[in-house]
Amino acid sequence: MRHRAIFCTLTTGIFASPFACAQSCDPARLSDLPSLPPLSTVSALGSWDPDGAGPLASQLIIAGEFGNGIKPFFNHIVAWDGSHLQALGEGLSVAPSAFAMFNGNLVAGGQAVAPVGGTSFGGIGQWNGTAWIPFPGEKILGSVNALRVHNGQLYVGGSFNIPGIAANIVVSDGTSWHALGQGLSAPVTCLEVLNDEIVAGGSFKTSGSTTVNNVARWDGHAWRPLGNGPGGSVASLAAYHGGLYAVSGNSLVSKWDGTQWSSFAPADLTWPVRVLTVHAAGDFLYFGGTFQTLGARPTGSIFSWDGSEWSGMQGGLRQGGSMALVGCMTDLNGELYVGGTLTHAAGTPANGLARWTGNTWRSTGSNWSKYSVQTVRATVDGVYALDSGNNIARWDAPNWVPIPSLPAPFTSLQIFTVQGRLFAVADRSKVFRFDSDFWTPIGDPLPTNVTTLVDYRGSLVAGGTFHNLNGVTYNGVATWNGATWMPVGAGFVNASNGSTGLTSLIVWNNDLYAFGSFTQSGTTDLEGFARWNGSGWIRLDTGGVPNPKLPIEFRRELVTLGNGAFRVWNGQTWRTEGDPFTGQIFDAKVYNGRLIAGGANIGGAPENDLVEWTGSGWQAIPPGPSLTGALPDGTVLSLDSFGGDLHVGGNFLFVGSDPAYNFYRLTACSRCPCDLDSDAAVGDDDFLLFAAAYDTLECGDVAMPAGCPADFNRDGAVNDADFILFITAYDAQLCP
């Protein structure tokens, strides 16, 4: 058997070397992928290859309003290279409406294309890779709505007039503007290519004396009609499988088959329907706007057509609890990018911009939603986060991915980690377990209000302020026996107000403890602290401090962080460490041997939203989260660790001066790497975890925990060398 001899020699004290697992380094923020900030609205999308046929990848170009009304993040335009957002100079004063790549430059069209702090170029300008410069030819006075490159020339449509040349549509050879026949009589909103001809859509009716009715094709000499037109002003065009699809002024889609126009839309689309844009990419035709369902299938303002079937695209997009507005689409590197007013794509955060891979939605960058992150919880397979809009997503570096919604409607949601798995409580009464790709209900709903879930000796225990249901009295505590919820003894009552008074449950030293303001359990008098002995709740002393709160295990003792004091229970008596402190602590976690707490103004200092316990007081972990990038005025609501990193969620937009939208990560060398269960001690539970990793051996094995934490010497395997390090720490027991 491999490396068994040394492993079986474990005895306390046989190694006299120093505490080999101890290291020291300060926490540092990991660099997450940046993303668009909350409350962003994307109004135009395009692509640009900065070096043409060179090695650099094409970039997604994004235009819109970026920011939260407090501080601008980018000035109306930004490029995404697949891993970073890149500013284009100082940006533009107004968001452009259209993009094209022409003669190696990025061309932008809009109402007034002007670099921030510079002079307007009129309706069109270009980025040459280092600066914004005018486009060759006479200045366009008016607005440019559409750009299209065809046969080496740039076609420009909008609402403008170039004296002596043409109105509303022109073409450039890269040097000067040229008329296209007699132009078009009213604004052009979109351009497309069909059968090797440029097709224009808009509100025009004529070209000279020729009637064209909102859609016209350029045959190289004159503008020609396409039948009698689609029946109204055209907002968007797309060529797909030999046909032309137009979104007309009545927000419906019409199809031109070469000889006539016909209505084209799913018969079971829920009204009112407002289709705003259509885009063809690969084998699919995509429709965006504001609408909700396709028959029984939710579409969320976007759906697709593959030539024979309609798809709701996994429920599509939404803006908080309302319909999203999809205003633009483009494709890049085989994926569809969708912009508009939206916060989520299925369950994935999407701050104005979403990415469709062909079978699922992804965020662009590591962004979270416009809502604050309420809870971050790590399981055996990853990190999950819940925001204040009741959305859950899983962190799959470098971005978030959605998980399926709960099977029943709900108005409130909480998430917990129990037995290494993700649990949720909907409407504070319905308990669910997440099983890889679906939610399993755990029995019938409990009475409202469930506030905590824990694992006690293999059983799921729920705690809260609930009392009775269907003749069963729970008084704040219930356990799941595999078939039904059962009371845990007589539960708890606060005799002064009739509530349960329960605020927390925690398992410590394999026993179940309860904290709160309760005064009784059946006929037993209590003072807010009790232990379950298997048949009833035993009164424990609170040390003269009522209503102990926020319990956590640290260095083999129970610590409470509520009531402005760091108090420690050793199993027999209480003691207080450090001085009393002000502020609020919302969550705490032992991370790499450190006790980290998150909240607001902890210790009275505004920068103390994420702090570390020093042994006598709280010390800020800089730079702090903030809403403005200047004052440390953010709030940390939740913490958890996974894969060697600390994941932080809350309500903030910056960490220091760097964007971090309600979520960021920290890393730090462990002060106690052998503390595998994160309780700031190295004991028997850590031994069991190490033994399992030792049996697995290779860090690359799928059975090995994420990050291979038991590989202390980082040689890619958990072997005898790691065992020697572990046994030394096991002998020392407490982390330094």
XYZ file of N, CA, C and O in Angstrom, residues 77-186:
440
model
N -18.953 54.930 -23.992
C -18.465 53.904 -24.914
C -17.315 53.155 -24.262
O -16.485 53.744 -23.560
N -17.269 51.836 -24.486
C -16.219 51.012 -23.893
C -16.056 49.767 -24.753
O -16.992 49.343 -25.440
N -14.854 49.187 -24.750
C -14.577 47.964 -25.503
C -14.365 46.809 -24.538
O -13.785 46.974 -23.461
N -14.843 45.632 -24.921
C -14.686 44.408 -24.133
C -13.885 43.412 -24.957
O -14.303 43.042 -26.062
N -12.714 42.978 -24.446
C -11.862 42.072 -25.207
C -12.014 40.617 -24.780
O -11.215 39.763 -25.161
N -13.025 40.332 -24.005
C -13.263 38.979 -23.518
C -12.790 38.767 -22.107
O -13.211 37.818 -21.441
N -11.923 39.661 -21.624
C -11.462 39.563 -20.244
C -11.365 40.913 -19.557
O -11.328 40.972 -18.336
N -11.339 41.994 -20.320
C -11.221 43.313 -19.714
C -12.079 44.327 -20.461
O -12.255 44.239 -21.682
N -12.587 45.293 -19.703
C -13.207 46.465 -20.296
C -12.123 47.505 -20.527
O -11.297 47.762 -19.643
N -12.124 48.100 -21.711
C -11.097 49.066 -22.057
C -11.742 50.371 -22.505
O -12.595 50.377 -23.392
N -11.335 51.461 -21.876
C -11.821 52.771 -22.291
C -11.226 53.133 -23.644
O -10.096 52.768 -23.966
N -11.989 53.854 -24.453
C -11.512 54.364 -25.728
C -11.221 55.851 -25.541
O -12.097 56.698 -25.713
N -10.003 56.151 -25.147
C -9.653 57.516 -24.809
C -10.446 57.980 -23.607
O -10.685 57.226 -22.660
N -10.884 59.221 -23.654
C -11.742 59.767 -22.610
C -13.206 59.472 -22.863
O -14.072 59.934 -22.125
N -13.494 58.703 -23.931
C -14.872 58.393 -24.252
C -15.529 59.494 -25.054
O -14.872 60.399 -25.584
N -16.857 59.433 -25.147
C -17.638 60.374 -25.941
C -18.627 61.123 -25.062
O -19.083 60.599 -24.035
N -18.988 62.315 -25.487
C -19.907 63.137 -24.697
C -21.322 62.598 -24.722
O -22.088 62.793 -23.774
N -21.707 61.928 -25.816
C -23.042 61.357 -25.976
C -22.882 59.947 -26.524
O -21.977 59.690 -27.336
N -23.725 59.034 -26.110
C -23.645 57.658 -26.592
C -23.958 57.599 -28.085
O -24.971 58.137 -28.534
N -23.100 56.964 -28.899
C -23.395 56.812 -30.327
C -24.512 55.802 -30.564
O -24.870 55.025 -29.670
N -25.038 55.805 -31.797
C -26.166 54.941 -32.155
C -25.771 53.756 -33.009
O -26.536 52.794 -33.122
N -24.605 53.812 -33.662
C -24.231 52.758 -34.605
C -22.720 52.682 -34.724
O -22.003 53.676 -34.510
N -22.221 51.478 -35.106
C -20.796 51.243 -35.272
C -20.537 50.504 -36.577
O -21.382 49.757 -37.076
N -19.317 50.684 -37.083
C -18.824 49.890 -38.203
C -17.310 49.920 -38.171
O -16.702 50.863 -37.652
N -16.689 48.878 -38.712
C -15.234 48.861 -38.874
C -14.938 49.157 -40.333
O -15.384 48.433 -41.242
N -14.178 50.230 -40.576
C -13.940 50.675 -41.945
C -12.505 51.181 -42.055
O -12.079 52.037 -41.275
N -11.769 50.617 -43.015
C -10.364 50.988 -43.236
C -9.539 50.885 -41.957
O -8.663 51.697 -41.682
N -9.828 49.867 -41.150
C -9.061 49.591 -39.946
C -9.464 50.374 -38.724
O -8.976 50.098 -37.628
N -10.350 51.359 -38.880
C -10.772 52.186 -37.751
C -12.177 51.808 -37.303
O -12.966 51.234 -38.069
N -12.489 52.152 -36.051
C -13.836 51.998 -35.531
C -14.611 53.281 -35.826
O -14.235 54.364 -35.350
N -15.671 53.168 -36.613
C -16.488 54.322 -36.976
C -17.725 54.332 -36.089
O -18.392 53.298 -35.918
N -18.036 55.484 -35.508
C -19.209 55.646 -34.647
C -20.114 56.716 -35.225
O -19.652 57.784 -35.652
N -21.399 56.427 -35.248
C -22.384 57.389 -35.726
C -23.382 57.714 -34.650
O -23.730 56.855 -33.826
N -23.860 58.949 -34.625
C -24.845 59.352 -33.628
C -25.338 60.756 -33.896
O -25.230 61.280 -35.009
N -25.887 61.360 -32.858
C -26.428 62.704 -33.014
C -25.327 63.752 -33.036
O -25.381 64.715 -33.795
N -24.319 63.573 -32.208
C -23.178 64.481 -32.174
C -22.011 63.712 -31.590
O -21.914 63.552 -30.374
N -21.133 63.205 -32.456
C -19.994 62.418 -32.006
C -18.892 63.390 -31.595
O -18.296 64.068 -32.435
N -18.637 63.454 -30.307
C -17.643 64.387 -29.780
C -16.869 63.729 -28.658
O -17.464 63.217 -27.706
N -15.539 63.704 -28.722
C -14.758 63.191 -27.588
C -14.954 64.087 -26.376
O -15.168 65.290 -26.504
N -14.901 63.477 -25.207
C -15.082 64.249 -23.984
C -14.019 65.347 -23.919
O -12.831 65.095 -24.073
N -14.499 66.573 -23.728
C -13.582 67.705 -23.667
C -13.151 68.225 -25.016
O -12.331 69.158 -25.085
N -13.681 67.652 -26.117
C -13.262 68.063 -27.452
C -14.399 68.627 -28.275
O -15.531 68.787 -27.806
N -14.122 68.916 -29.532
C -15.085 69.498 -30.470
C -15.864 68.408 -31.185
O -15.316 67.348 -31.516
N -17.136 68.663 -31.439
C -17.982 67.699 -32.122
C -17.534 67.493 -33.559
O -17.180 68.440 -34.265
N -17.564 66.228 -33.983
C -17.267 65.886 -35.367
C -18.533 65.874 -36.220
O -18.483 65.513 -37.397
N -19.656 66.214 -35.637
C -20.928 66.068 -36.329
C -21.501 64.688 -36.085
O -21.299 64.089 -35.023
N -22.196 64.144 -37.060
C -22.887 62.870 -36.876
C -22.018 61.647 -36.981
O -22.499 60.530 -36.759
N -20.730 61.807 -37.298
C -19.878 60.632 -37.470
C -18.434 60.968 -37.108
O -17.945 62.075 -37.368
N -17.758 60.024 -36.464
C -16.355 60.159 -36.121
C -15.725 58.783 -36.086
O -16.404 57.770 -36.285
N -14.431 58.717 -35.804
C -13.768 57.413 -35.807
C -12.654 57.361 -34.762
O -12.056 58.374 -34.404
N -12.412 56.131 -34.282
C -11.349 55.832 -33.319
C -10.261 55.074 -34.059
O -10.516 54.021 -34.661
N -9.031 55.596 -34.018
C -7.936 54.969 -34.766
C -7.053 54.073 -33.909
O -5.992 53.635 -34.342
N -7.486 53.824 -32.695
C -6.720 52.985 -31.776
C -6.048 53.774 -30.685
O -5.681 53.212 -29.644
N -5.870 55.068 -30.917
C -5.243 55.919 -29.906
C -6.030 57.192 -29.637
O -5.884 57.791 -28.564
N -6.850 57.630 -30.591
C -7.566 58.899 -30.414
C -8.824 58.921 -31.272
O -8.942 58.186 -32.269
N -9.767 59.764 -30.874
C -10.951 60.033 -31.681
C -10.610 61.128 -32.684
O -10.069 62.185 -32.315
N -10.935 60.876 -33.967
C -10.616 61.825 -35.032
C -11.832 61.986 -35.942
O -12.723 61.128 -35.970
N -11.880 63.092 -36.723
C -13.008 63.273 -37.650
C -12.995 62.211 -38.746
O -11.941 61.647 -39.082
N -14.154 61.966 -39.332
C -14.250 61.075 -40.484
C -14.052 61.915 -41.745
O -14.543 63.042 -41.834
N -13.348 61.395 -42.748
C -13.096 62.183 -43.961
C -14.385 62.630 -44.654
O -15.393 61.925 -44.654
N -14.315 63.797 -45.269
C -15.459 64.338 -45.985
C -16.115 65.455 -45.215
O -15.691 65.825 -44.108
N -17.162 66.003 -45.821
C -17.874 67.097 -45.176
C -18.532 66.642 -43.879
O -18.932 65.494 -43.732
N -18.625 67.576 -42.966
C -19.229 67.300 -41.668
C -20.719 67.046 -41.828
O -21.423 67.824 -42.478
N -21.195 65.953 -41.272
C -22.621 65.640 -41.321
C -23.326 66.380 -40.197
O -23.017 66.172 -39.022
N -24.258 67.242 -40.570
C -25.055 67.962 -39.587
C -26.397 67.261 -39.456
O -27.200 67.261 -40.394
N -26.634 66.657 -38.348
C -27.814 65.844 -38.125
C -27.408 64.585 -37.394
O -26.313 64.496 -36.828
N -28.249 63.589 -37.394
C -27.958 62.356 -36.664
C -27.765 61.190 -37.612
O -28.465 61.062 -38.617
N -26.782 60.346 -37.277
C -26.531 59.104 -38.003
C -27.100 57.955 -37.187
O -26.753 57.781 -36.014
N -27.977 57.166 -37.825
C -28.643 56.065 -37.118
C -28.107 54.693 -37.492
O -28.290 53.734 -36.739
N -27.493 54.571 -38.686
C -27.109 53.251 -39.182
C -25.830 53.349 -40.002
O -25.632 54.313 -40.761
N -24.951 52.349 -39.851
C -23.707 52.233 -40.606
C -23.600 50.813 -41.150
O -23.909 49.852 -40.445
N -23.131 50.700 -42.402
C -22.975 49.361 -42.977
C -21.855 49.378 -44.007
O -21.828 50.234 -44.903
N -20.896 48.456 -43.869
C -19.825 48.316 -44.844
C -20.225 47.248 -45.856
O -20.618 46.132 -45.482
N -20.122 47.610 -47.153
C -20.487 46.668 -48.215
C -19.615 46.948 -49.432
O -19.516 48.093 -49.885
N -18.947 45.892 -49.919
C -18.093 46.007 -51.105
C -17.065 47.135 -50.958
O -16.830 47.915 -51.899
N -16.470 47.240 -49.765
C -15.400 48.190 -49.552
C -15.826 49.625 -49.373
O -14.978 50.532 -49.349
N -17.120 49.874 -49.244
C -17.620 51.224 -49.039
C -18.460 51.281 -47.769
O -19.034 50.270 -47.341
N -18.527 52.470 -47.163
C -19.303 52.660 -45.940
C -20.597 53.385 -46.270
O -20.583 54.519 -46.775
N -21.725 52.742 -45.988
C -23.041 53.327 -46.194
C -23.514 53.918 -44.870
O -23.399 53.277 -43.816
N -24.057 55.128 -44.949
C -24.443 55.866 -43.752
C -25.884 56.327 -43.900
O -26.238 57.005 -44.878
N -26.727 55.956 -42.938
C -28.130 56.370 -42.953
C -28.503 57.099 -41.678
O -27.933 56.848 -40.612
N -29.434 58.033 -41.781
C -29.867 58.775 -40.609
C -30.849 59.856 -40.957
O -31.653 59.724 -41.895
N -30.784 60.922 -40.199
C -31.627 62.097 -40.423
C -30.699 63.292 -40.592
O -30.321 63.944 -39.623
N -30.286 63.575 -41.813
C -29.302 64.621 -42.069
C -29.408 65.080 -43.525
O -30.085 64.454 -44.354
N -28.699 66.121 -43.820
C -28.630 66.637 -45.181
C -27.222 67.150 -45.419
O -26.683 67.923 -44.613
N -26.586 66.685 -46.498
C -25.295 67.216 -46.915
C -25.549 68.031 -48.175
O -25.821 67.468 -49.243
N -25.522 69.346 -48.052
C -25.868 70.196 -49.203
C -25.066 69.839 -50.454
O -23.855 69.636 -50.405
N -25.800 69.704 -51.555
C -25.175 69.401 -52.829
C -24.874 67.937 -53.036
O -24.367 67.552 -54.102
N -25.147 67.094 -52.010
C -24.862 65.658 -52.168
C -26.153 64.857 -52.063
O -26.663 64.361 -53.063
N -26.709 64.714 -50.858
C -27.930 63.930 -50.706
C -28.483 64.099 -49.300
O -27.829 64.665 -48.423
N -29.695 63.582 -49.097
C -30.352 63.629 -47.795
C -30.547 62.228 -47.247
O -30.920 61.308 -47.975
N -30.266 62.064 -45.961
C -30.617 60.885 -45.149
C -29.813 59.621 -45.457
O -29.813 58.711 -44.646
N -29.147 59.556 -46.602
C -28.299 58.397 -46.871
C -27.216 58.776 -47.872
O -27.460 59.465 -48.869
N -25.977 58.375 -47.554
C -24.829 58.619 -48.420
C -23.890 57.432 -48.328
O -24.069 56.540 -47.490
N -22.854 57.445 -49.185
C -21.837 56.400 -49.150
C -20.466 57.059 -49.204
O -20.290 58.107 -49.839
N -19.499 56.454 -48.500
C -18.134 56.972 -48.485
C -17.180 55.939 -49.050
O -17.292 54.737 -48.770
N -16.225 56.435 -49.842
C -15.145 55.579 -50.330
C -13.907 55.686 -49.456
O -12.844 55.170 -49.786
N -14.039 56.387 -48.315
C -12.926 56.586 -47.402
C -12.293 57.938 -47.540
O -11.466 58.332 -46.706
N -12.685 58.662 -48.592
C -12.125 59.991 -48.821
C -13.197 61.065 -48.842
O -13.049 62.128 -48.234
N -14.312 60.791 -49.528
C -15.381 61.777 -49.666
C -16.731 61.087 -49.717
O -16.833 59.863 -49.904
N -17.786 61.905 -49.557
C -19.158 61.409 -49.597
C -19.680 61.405 -51.038
O -19.338 62.269 -51.840
N -20.558 60.425 -51.297
C -21.181 60.329 -52.617
C -22.670 60.071 -52.434
O -23.082 59.358 -51.509
N -23.455 60.678 -53.345
C -24.905 60.492 -53.305
C -25.287 59.097 -53.768
O -24.570 58.457 -54.551
N -26.406 58.636 -53.262
C -27.021 57.391 -53.726
C -28.334 57.770 -54.380
O -29.371 57.912 -53.713
N -28.285 57.981 -55.693
C -29.472 58.416 -56.409
C -29.985 59.733 -55.868
O -29.215 60.666 -55.613
N -31.265 59.796 -55.642
C -31.892 61.009 -55.116
C -32.113 60.934 -53.608
O -32.908 61.695 -53.055
N -31.400 60.021 -52.992
C -31.530 59.899 -51.546
C -32.895 59.366 -51.152
O -33.628 58.783 -51.959
N -33.248 59.538 -49.886
C -34.538 59.081 -49.369
C -35.216 60.233 -48.649
O -34.552 61.090 -48.054
N -36.547 60.237 -48.670
C -37.310 61.432 -48.301
C -37.416 61.690 -46.803
O -37.831 62.777 -46.394
N -37.081 60.727 -45.957
C -37.217 60.868 -44.504
C -36.138 60.017 -43.846
O -35.408 59.271 -44.524
